[in-house]
Coordinates of C-alpha atoms and ligand atoms in Angstrom, one line a residue:
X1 CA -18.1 27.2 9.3
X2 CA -14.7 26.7 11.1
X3 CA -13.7 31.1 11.2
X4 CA -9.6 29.1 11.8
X5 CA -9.9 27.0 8.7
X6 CA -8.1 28.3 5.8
X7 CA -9.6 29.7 2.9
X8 CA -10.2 27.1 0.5
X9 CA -7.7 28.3 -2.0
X10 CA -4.6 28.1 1.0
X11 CA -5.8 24.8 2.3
X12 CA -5.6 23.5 -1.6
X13 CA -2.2 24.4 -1.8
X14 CA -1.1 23.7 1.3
X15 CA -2.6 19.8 0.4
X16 CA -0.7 20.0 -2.6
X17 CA 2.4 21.7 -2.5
X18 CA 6.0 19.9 -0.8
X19 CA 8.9 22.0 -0.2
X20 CA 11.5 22.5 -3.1
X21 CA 13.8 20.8 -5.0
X22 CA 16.6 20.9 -7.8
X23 CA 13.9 18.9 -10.7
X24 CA 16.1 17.2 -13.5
X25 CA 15.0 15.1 -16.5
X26 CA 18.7 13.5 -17.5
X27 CA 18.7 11.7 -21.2
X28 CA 20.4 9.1 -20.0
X29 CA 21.3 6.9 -17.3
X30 CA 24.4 7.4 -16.5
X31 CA 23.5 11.2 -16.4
X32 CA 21.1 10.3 -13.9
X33 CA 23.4 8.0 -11.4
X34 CA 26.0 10.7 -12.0
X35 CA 23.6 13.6 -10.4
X36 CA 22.2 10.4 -7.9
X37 CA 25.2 10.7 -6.5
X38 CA 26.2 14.2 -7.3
X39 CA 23.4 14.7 -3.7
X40 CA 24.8 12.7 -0.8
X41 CA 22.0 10.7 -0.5
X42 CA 19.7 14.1 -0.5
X43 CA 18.2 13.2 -4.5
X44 CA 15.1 10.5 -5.0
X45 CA 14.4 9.3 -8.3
X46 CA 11.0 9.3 -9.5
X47 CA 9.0 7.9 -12.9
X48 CA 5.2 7.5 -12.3
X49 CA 5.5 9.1 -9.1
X50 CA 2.7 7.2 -8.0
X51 CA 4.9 6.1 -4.4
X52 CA 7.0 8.7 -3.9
X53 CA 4.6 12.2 -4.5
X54 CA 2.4 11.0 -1.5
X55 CA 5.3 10.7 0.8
X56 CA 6.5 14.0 0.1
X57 CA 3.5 15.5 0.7
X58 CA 3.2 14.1 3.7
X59 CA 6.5 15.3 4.4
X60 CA 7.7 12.6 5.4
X61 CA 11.1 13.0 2.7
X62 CA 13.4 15.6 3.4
X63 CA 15.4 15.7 -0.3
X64 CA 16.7 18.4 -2.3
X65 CA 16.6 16.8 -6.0
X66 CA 14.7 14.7 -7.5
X67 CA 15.3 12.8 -10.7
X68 CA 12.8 12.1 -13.0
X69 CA 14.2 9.0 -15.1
X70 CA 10.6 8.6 -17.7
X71 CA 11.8 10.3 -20.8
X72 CA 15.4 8.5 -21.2
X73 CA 14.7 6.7 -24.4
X74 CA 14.2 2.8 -24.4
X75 CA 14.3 3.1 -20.9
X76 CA 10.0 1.5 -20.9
X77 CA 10.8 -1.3 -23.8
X78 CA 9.7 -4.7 -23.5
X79 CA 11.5 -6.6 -26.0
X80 CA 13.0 -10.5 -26.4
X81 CA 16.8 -10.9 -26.3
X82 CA 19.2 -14.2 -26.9
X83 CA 17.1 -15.4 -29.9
X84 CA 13.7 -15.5 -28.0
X85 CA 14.7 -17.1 -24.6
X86 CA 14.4 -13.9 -22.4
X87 CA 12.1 -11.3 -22.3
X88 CA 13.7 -7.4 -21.0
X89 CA 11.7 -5.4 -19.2
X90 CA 12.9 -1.6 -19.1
X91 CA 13.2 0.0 -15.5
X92 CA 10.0 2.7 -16.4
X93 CA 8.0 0.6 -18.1
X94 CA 4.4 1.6 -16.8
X95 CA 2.2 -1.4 -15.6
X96 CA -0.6 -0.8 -18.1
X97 CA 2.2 -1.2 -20.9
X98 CA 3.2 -4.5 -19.5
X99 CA 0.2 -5.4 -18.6
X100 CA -1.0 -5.1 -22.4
X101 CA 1.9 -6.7 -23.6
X102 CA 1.6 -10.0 -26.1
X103 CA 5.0 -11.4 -25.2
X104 CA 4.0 -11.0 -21.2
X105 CA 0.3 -12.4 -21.6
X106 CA 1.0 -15.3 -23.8
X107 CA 4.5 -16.3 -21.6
X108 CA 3.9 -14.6 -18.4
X109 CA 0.5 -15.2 -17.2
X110 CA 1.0 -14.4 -13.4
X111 CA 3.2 -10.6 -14.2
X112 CA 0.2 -10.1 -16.5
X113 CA -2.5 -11.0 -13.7
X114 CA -0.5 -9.3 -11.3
X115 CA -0.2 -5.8 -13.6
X116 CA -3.8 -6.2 -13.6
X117 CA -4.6 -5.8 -10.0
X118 CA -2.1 -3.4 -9.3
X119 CA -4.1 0.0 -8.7
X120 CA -6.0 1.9 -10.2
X121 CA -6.5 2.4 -14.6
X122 CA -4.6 5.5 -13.1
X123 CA -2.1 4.8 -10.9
X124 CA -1.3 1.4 -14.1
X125 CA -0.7 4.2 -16.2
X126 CA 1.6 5.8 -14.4
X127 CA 3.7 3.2 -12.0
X128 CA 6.0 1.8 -13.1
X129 CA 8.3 -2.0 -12.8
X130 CA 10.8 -0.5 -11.8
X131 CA 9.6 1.6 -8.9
X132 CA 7.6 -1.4 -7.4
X133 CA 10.3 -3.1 -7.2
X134 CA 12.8 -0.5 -6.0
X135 CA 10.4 0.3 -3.3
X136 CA 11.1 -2.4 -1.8
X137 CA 7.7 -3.1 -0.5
X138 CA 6.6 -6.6 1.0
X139 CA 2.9 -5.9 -0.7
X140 CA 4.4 -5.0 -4.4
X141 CA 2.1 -6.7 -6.4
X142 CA 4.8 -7.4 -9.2
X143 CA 7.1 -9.0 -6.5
X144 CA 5.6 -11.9 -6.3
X145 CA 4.9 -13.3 -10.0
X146 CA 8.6 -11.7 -11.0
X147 CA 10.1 -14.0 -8.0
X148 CA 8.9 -17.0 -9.6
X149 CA 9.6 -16.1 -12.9
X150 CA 13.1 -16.5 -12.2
X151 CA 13.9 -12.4 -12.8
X152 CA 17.1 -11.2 -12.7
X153 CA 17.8 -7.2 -12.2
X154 CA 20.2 -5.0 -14.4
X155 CA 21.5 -2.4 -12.3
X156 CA 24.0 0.3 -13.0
X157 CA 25.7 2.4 -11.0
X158 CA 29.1 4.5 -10.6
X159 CA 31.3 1.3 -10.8
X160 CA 29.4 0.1 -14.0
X161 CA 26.7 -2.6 -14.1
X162 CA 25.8 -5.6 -12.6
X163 CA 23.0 -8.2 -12.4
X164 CA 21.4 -9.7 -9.6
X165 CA 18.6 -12.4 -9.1
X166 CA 15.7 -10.4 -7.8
X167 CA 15.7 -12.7 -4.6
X168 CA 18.8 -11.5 -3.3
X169 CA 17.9 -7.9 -4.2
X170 CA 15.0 -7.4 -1.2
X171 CA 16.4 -7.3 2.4
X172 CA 13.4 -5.9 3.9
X173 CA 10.7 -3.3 4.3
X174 CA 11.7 -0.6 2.2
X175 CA 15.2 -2.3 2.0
X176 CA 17.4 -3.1 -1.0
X177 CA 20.4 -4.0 -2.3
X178 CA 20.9 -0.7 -4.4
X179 CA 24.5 0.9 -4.0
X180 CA 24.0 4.0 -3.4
X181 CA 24.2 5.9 -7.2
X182 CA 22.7 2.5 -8.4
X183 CA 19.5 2.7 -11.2
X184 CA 17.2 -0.5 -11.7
X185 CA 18.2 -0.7 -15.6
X186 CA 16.2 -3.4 -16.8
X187 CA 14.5 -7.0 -15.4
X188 CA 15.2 -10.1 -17.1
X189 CA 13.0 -12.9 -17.2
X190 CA 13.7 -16.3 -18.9
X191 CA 10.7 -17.2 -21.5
X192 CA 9.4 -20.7 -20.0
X193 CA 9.1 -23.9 -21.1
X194 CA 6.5 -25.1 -23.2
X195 CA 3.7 -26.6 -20.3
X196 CA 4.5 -24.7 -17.9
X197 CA 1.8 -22.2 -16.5
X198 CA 1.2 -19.7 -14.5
X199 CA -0.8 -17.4 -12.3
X200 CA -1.4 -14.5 -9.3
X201 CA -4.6 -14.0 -7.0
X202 CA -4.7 -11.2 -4.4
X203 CA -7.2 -11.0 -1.5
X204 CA -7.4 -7.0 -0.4
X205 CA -10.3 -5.3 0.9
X206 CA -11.6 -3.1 -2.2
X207 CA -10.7 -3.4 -5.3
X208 CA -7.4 -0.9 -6.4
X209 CA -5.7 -1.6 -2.5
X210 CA -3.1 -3.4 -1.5
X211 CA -2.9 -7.0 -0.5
X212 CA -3.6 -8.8 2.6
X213 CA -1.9 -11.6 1.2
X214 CA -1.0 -12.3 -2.4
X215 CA 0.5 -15.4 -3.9
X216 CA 2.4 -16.2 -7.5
X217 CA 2.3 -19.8 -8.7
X218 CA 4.5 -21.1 -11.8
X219 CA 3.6 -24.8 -11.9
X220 CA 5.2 -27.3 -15.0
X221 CA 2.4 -30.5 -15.6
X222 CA 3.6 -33.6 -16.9
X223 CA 0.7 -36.3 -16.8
X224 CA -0.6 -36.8 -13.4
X225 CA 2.8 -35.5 -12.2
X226 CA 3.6 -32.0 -11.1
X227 CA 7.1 -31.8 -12.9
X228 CA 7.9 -28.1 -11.2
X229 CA 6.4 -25.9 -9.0
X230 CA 7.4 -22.4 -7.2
X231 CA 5.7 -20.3 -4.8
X232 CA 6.0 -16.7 -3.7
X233 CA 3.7 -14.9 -1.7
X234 CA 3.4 -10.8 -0.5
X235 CA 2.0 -8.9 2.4
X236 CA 3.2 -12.1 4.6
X237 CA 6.4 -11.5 5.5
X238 CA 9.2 -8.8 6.1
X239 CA 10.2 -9.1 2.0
X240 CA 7.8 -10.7 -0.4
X241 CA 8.7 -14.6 -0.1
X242 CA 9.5 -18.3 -2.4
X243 CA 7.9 -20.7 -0.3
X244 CA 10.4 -23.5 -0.6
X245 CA 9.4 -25.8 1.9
X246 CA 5.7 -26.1 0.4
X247 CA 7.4 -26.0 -3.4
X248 CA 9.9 -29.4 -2.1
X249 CA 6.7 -31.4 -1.7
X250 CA 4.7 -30.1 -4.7
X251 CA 7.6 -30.9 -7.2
X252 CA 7.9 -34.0 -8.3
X253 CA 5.1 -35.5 -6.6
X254 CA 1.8 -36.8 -8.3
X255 CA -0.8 -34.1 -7.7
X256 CA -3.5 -35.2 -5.0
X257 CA -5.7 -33.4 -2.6
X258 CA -3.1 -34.3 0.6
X259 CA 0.0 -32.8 -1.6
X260 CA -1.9 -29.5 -1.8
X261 CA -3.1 -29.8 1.9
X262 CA 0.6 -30.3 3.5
X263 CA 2.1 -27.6 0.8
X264 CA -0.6 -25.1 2.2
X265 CA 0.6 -26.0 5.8
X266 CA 4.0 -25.6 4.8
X267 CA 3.6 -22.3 3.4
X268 CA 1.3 -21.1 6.4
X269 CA 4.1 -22.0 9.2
X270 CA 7.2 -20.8 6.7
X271 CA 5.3 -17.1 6.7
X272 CA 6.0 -14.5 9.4
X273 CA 3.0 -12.2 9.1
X274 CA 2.0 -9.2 11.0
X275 CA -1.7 -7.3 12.0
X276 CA -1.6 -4.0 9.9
X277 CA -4.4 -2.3 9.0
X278 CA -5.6 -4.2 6.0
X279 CA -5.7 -7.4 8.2
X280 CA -4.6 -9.8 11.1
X281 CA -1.4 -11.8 11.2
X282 CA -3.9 -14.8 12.3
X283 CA -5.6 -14.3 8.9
X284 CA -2.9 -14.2 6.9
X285 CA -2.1 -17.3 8.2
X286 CA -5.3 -18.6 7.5
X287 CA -5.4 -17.0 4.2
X288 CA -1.7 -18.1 3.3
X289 CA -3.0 -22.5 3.4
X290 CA -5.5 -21.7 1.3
X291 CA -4.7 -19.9 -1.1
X292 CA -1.7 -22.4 -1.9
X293 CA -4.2 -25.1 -2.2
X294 CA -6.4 -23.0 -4.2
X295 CA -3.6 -21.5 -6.5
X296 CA -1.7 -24.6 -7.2
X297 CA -5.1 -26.3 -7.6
X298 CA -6.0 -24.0 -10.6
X299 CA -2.4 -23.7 -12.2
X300 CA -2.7 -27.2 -12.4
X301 CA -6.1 -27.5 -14.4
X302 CA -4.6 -24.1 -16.4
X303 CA -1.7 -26.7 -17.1
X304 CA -4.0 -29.1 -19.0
X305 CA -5.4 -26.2 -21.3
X306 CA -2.7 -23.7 -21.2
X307 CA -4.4 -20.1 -22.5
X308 CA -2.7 -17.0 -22.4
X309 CA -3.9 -14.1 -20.5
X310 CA -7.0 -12.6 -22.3
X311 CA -6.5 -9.4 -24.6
X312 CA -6.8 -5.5 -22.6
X313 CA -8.1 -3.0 -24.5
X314 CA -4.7 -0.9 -25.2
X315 CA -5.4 2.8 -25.6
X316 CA -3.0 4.7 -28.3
X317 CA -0.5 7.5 -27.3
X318 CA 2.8 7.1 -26.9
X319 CA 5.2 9.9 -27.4
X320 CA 8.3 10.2 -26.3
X321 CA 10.1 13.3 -26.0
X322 CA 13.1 14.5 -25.6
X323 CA 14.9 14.7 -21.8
X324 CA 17.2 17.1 -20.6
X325 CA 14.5 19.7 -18.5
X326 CA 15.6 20.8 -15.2
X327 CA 14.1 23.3 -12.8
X328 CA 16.0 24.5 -10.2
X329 CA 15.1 25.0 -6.3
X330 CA 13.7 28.6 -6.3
X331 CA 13.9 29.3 -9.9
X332 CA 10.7 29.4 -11.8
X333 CA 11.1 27.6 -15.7
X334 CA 8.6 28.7 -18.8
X335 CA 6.7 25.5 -20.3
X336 CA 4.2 24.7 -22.8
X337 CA 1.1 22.4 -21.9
X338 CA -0.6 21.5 -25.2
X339 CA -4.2 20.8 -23.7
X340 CA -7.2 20.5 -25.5
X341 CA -5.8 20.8 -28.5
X342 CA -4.4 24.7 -27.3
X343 CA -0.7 25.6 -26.1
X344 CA -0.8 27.3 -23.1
X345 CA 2.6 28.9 -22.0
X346 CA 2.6 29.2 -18.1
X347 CA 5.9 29.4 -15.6
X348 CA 6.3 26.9 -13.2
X349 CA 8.7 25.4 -10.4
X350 CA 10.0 22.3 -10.2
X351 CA 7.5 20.7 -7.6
X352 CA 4.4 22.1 -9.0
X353 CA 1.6 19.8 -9.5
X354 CA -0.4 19.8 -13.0
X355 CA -3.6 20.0 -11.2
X356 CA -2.8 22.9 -9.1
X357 CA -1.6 24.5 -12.8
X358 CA -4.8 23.7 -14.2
X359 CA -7.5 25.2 -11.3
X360 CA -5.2 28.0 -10.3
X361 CA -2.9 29.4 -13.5
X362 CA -5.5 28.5 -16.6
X363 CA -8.4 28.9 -14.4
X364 CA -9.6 24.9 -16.2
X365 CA -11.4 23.9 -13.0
X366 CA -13.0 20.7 -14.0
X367 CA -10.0 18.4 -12.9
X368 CA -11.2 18.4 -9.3
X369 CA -9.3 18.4 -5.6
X370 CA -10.2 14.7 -3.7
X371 CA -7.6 13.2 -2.0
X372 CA -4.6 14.2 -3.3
X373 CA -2.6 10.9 -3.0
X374 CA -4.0 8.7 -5.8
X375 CA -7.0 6.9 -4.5
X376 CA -10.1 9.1 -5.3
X377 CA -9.5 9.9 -9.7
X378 CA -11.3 12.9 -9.3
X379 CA -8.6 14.4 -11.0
X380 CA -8.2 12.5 -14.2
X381 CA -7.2 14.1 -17.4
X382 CA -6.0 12.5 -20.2
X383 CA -1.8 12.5 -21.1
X384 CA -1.5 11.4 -24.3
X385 CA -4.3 9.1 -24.7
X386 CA -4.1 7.6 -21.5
X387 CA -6.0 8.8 -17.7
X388 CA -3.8 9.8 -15.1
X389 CA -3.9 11.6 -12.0
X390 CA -3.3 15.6 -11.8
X391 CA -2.8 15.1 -8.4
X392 CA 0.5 13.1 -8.5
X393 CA 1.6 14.4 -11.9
X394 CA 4.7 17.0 -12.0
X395 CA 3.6 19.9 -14.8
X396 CA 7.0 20.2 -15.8
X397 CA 6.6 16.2 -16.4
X398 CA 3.7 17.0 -18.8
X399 CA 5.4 19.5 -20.9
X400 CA 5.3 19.1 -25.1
X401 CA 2.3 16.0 -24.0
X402 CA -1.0 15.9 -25.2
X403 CA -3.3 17.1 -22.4
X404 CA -7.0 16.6 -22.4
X405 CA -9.1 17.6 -19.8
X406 CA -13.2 17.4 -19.1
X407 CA -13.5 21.2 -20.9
X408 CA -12.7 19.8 -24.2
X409 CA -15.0 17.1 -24.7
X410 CA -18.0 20.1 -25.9
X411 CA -17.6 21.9 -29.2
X412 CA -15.8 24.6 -29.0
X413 CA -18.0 25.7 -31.9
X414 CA -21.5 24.6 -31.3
X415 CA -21.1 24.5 -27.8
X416 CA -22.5 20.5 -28.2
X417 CA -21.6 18.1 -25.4
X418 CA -19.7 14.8 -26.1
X419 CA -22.3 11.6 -26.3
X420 CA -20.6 10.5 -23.1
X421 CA -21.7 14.0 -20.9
X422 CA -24.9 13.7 -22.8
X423 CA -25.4 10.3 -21.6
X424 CA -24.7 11.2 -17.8
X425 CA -27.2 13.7 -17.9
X426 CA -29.8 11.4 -19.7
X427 CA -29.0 8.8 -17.2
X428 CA -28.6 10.5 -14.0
X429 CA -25.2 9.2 -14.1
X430 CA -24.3 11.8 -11.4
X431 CA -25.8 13.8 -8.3
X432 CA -23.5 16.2 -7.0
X433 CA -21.0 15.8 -9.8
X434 CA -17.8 16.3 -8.4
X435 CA -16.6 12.7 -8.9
X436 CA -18.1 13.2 -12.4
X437 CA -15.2 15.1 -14.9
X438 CA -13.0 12.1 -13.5
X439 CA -15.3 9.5 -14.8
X440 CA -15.8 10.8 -18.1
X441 CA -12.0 11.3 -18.6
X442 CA -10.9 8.3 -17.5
X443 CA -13.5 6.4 -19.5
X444 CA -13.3 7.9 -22.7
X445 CA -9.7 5.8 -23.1
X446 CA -11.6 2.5 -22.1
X447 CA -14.2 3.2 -25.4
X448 CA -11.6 4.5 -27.4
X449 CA -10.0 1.3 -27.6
X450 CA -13.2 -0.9 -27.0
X451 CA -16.3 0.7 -28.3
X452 CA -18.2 -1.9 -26.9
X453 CA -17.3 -2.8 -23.1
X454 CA -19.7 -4.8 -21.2
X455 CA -20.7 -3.9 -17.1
X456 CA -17.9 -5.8 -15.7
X457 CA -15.2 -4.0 -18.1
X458 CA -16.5 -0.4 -17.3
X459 CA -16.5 -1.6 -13.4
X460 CA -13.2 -2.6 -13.2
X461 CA -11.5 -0.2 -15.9
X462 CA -13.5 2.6 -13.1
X463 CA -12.2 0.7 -9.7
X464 CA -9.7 4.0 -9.1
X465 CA -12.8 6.3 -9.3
X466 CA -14.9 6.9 -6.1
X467 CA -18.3 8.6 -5.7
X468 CA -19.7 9.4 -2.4
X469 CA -23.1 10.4 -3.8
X470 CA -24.6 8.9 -7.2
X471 CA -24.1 5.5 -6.8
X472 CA -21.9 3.2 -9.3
X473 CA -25.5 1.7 -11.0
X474 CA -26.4 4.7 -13.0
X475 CA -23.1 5.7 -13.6
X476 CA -22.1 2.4 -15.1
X477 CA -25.4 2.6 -17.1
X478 CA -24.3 6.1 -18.5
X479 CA -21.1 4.5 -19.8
X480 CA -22.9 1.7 -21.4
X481 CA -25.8 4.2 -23.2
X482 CA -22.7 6.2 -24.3
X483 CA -21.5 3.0 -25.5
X484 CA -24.5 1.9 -27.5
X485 CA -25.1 5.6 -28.7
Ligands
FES1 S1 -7.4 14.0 -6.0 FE1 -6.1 12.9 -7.3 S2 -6.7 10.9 -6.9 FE2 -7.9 12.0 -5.5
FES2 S1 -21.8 12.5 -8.1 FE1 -21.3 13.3 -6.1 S2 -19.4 12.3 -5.7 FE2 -20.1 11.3 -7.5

């Protein structure tokens, strides 16, 4: 043992603890664009956190306030306006909520395939549209299918509000064109024509990572004639990207082979890619060709039997509450955390984390310490109804919710285990068992809403949750004895 390395208990907070801030929940937007620029440019605002918590504890954020914007009502709806012929998405709508939307998966097929490889179940639970696209990242994995779906942003600011094609809204890395006191209201999308089809693929290196490259494909069929086609790709260039050149010679033409090659040549010398450490400029470019031939190649047969996304399985639990908490730098507030079932009452500051609450003030210690940025899920609970990560949740973001964590699956009264521990145990579905309270508490929402998952549904609905020890065989086959219990 290292006699320098903190005690275990420092070095936990030391992980998870960033520097204070003024914490406000504002009711509405204006509220919030009013303290945005109440700050100087000092204030972030935040919803799932997913982005931002990481970079703050890696200190790389000086900021004294940070917003919170996820309990201004109707701020998450998905809804159609103008008698059916656009679809509004709200600014905090999470990307498991869009993702399990009807109105996205039978009209939107590439958002839907996109909110599906975005993350974790986790991290879909808790990012939101409008912070993937604010962030202003060239590997956003809603980027891409929004570009081609024609969306156009809401914003408002402090000289009212405006709207802006999403194109014109990325300028670069990180980059936008938000005014400063500016709030992503809502994205519009215009509901397509009949025919027309869509779709998203992603090549990364593990599943729940970001792209090496990433393409969107919206493609109208008419006969033997590709009416309409447009392109975007991410992780390929400075902002994600239309490829018009290799759309020019797609629309219009009859389909063929030698249309799909030149469009993938097109699209492979219009990129500007770089070597980061999920890949090579030289196989982006590669990667770029084909997967235009590949993705127009299947929008096209989608064309001929146009299917809407398959169903998710949508877990219950939404509550809103009511907004208005704040916590101020250096002052301490008194919430309640309803978990399990119990209301603890515990005093907290504005940039404490829920899993620090949990280990260290209620002594629940089954949410356990991994990474601390999102990628591990070894410290999944439950917020009402749906797994999240303790890590990169804000307790005074989880007061009035419904918390469940790995201690209330046994009786309280018998002191019998849940089917689902039982079946770990019967199946050796763990060795050391650390990863193990993540895994049951993030799969208890998948067989809440489908009782009976097959291998592949359990694998990907578990891509967020790493082991290091057991093996994903036998803890795949726990889930599925749990199942057929
Ligand atoms: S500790 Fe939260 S995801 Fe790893
Ligand atoms: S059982 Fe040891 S990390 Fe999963």
């Amino acid at each position: 043992m290292n006699p320098a390395a903190p005690h275990l208990h420092e070095m936990t907070n030391s992980h998870l603890l960033f520097e204070e801030f003024d914490y406000y929940e504002p009711a509405t937007l204006e509220e919030a664009s009013r303290l945005l620029g109440s700050y100087g440019g000092k204030a972030r605002l935040m919803a799932g956190g997913t982005h931002l918590l990481p970079l703050l504890k890696a200190e790389r954020e000086g900021l004294r306030a940070l917003i919170n914007l996820s309990r201004i009502p109707g701020l998450d709806g998905i809804e159609l306006r103008d008698n059916g012929r656009t679809l509004a998405i709200g600014g905090t709508a999470t990307i498991r909520s869009i993702l399990e939307n009807p109105l996205v998966r039978q009209h939107f097929n590439a958002l839907a395939e996109a909110c599906g490889t975005f993350g974790s179940t986790q991290i879909q639970n808790m990012g939101t549209i409008g912070g993937n696209i604010c962030n202003g990242s060239p590997a956003a994995d809603t980027v891409p299918a929004l570009l081609v779906h024609n969306a156009e942003l809401v914003l408002t600011g402090p000289e009212g509000e405006r709207r802006l094609p999403l194109g014109k809204f990325l300028l670069g890395p990180g980059r936008t064109a938000l005014k400063a006191g500016e709030i992503l209201r809502s994205v519009l999308l215009p509901v397509p024509a009949q025919g027309t089809t869509s779709l998203y693929m992603k090549i990364s290196r593990v599943a729940a990572d970001l792209a090496k490259a990433s393409l969107a494909v919206v493609l109208t069929r008419s006969g033997d004639t590709i009416e309409d086609c447009r392109l975007a790709m991410g992780s390929v260039a400075p902002t994600v990207l239309r490829l018009y050149s290799a759309e020019e010679v797609l629309s219009g033409a009859t389909f063929s082979p030698e249309r799909l090659a030149e469009a993938g040549r097109l699209a492979a010398g219009q990129i500007s890619p770089i070597d980061d450490i999920r890949s090579t400029a030289w196989y982006r470019r590669q990667l770029a060709g084909v997967m235009v031939q590949d993705g127009v190649g299947l929008a096209w047969e989608r064309a001929a039997h146009p299917q809407p996304a398959s169903a998710v399985p949508t877990a219950d639990g939404h509550h809103p509450l009511p907004a208005g908490a704040r916590v101020m730098a250096g002052e301490r507030e008194e919430i309640a955390l309803n978990i399990n079932g119990k209301v603890h009452k515990v005093w907290v500051s504005g940039n404490e984390l829920l899993l620090n609450v949990l280990r260290e003030k209620l002594e629940l210690t089954g949410a356990k310490y991994g990474c601390g940025v999102g990628e591990c899920g070894a410290c999944t609970v439950e917020i009402d109804g749906h797994p999240v990560l303790s890590c990169l949740t804000l307790a005074v973001s989880a007061a009035g919710k419904r918390i469940a964590t790995v201690e209330g699956l046994q009786d309280p009264v018998t002191g019998a285990l849940d089917p689902l521990q039982q079946a770990f145990i019967d199946q050796t579905g763990y060795q050391c068992g650390y990863c193990t309270p993540g895994i049951l508490m993030t799969v208890r929402s998948l067989l809440a809403a489908d009782p009976h998952p097959g291998e592949m549904a359990v694998r990907e609905y578990l891509k967020g949750n790493r082991c290091r020890c057991t093996g994903y065989a036998s803890i795949v086959r726990s889930v599925l004895s749990a199942a057929k219990e």
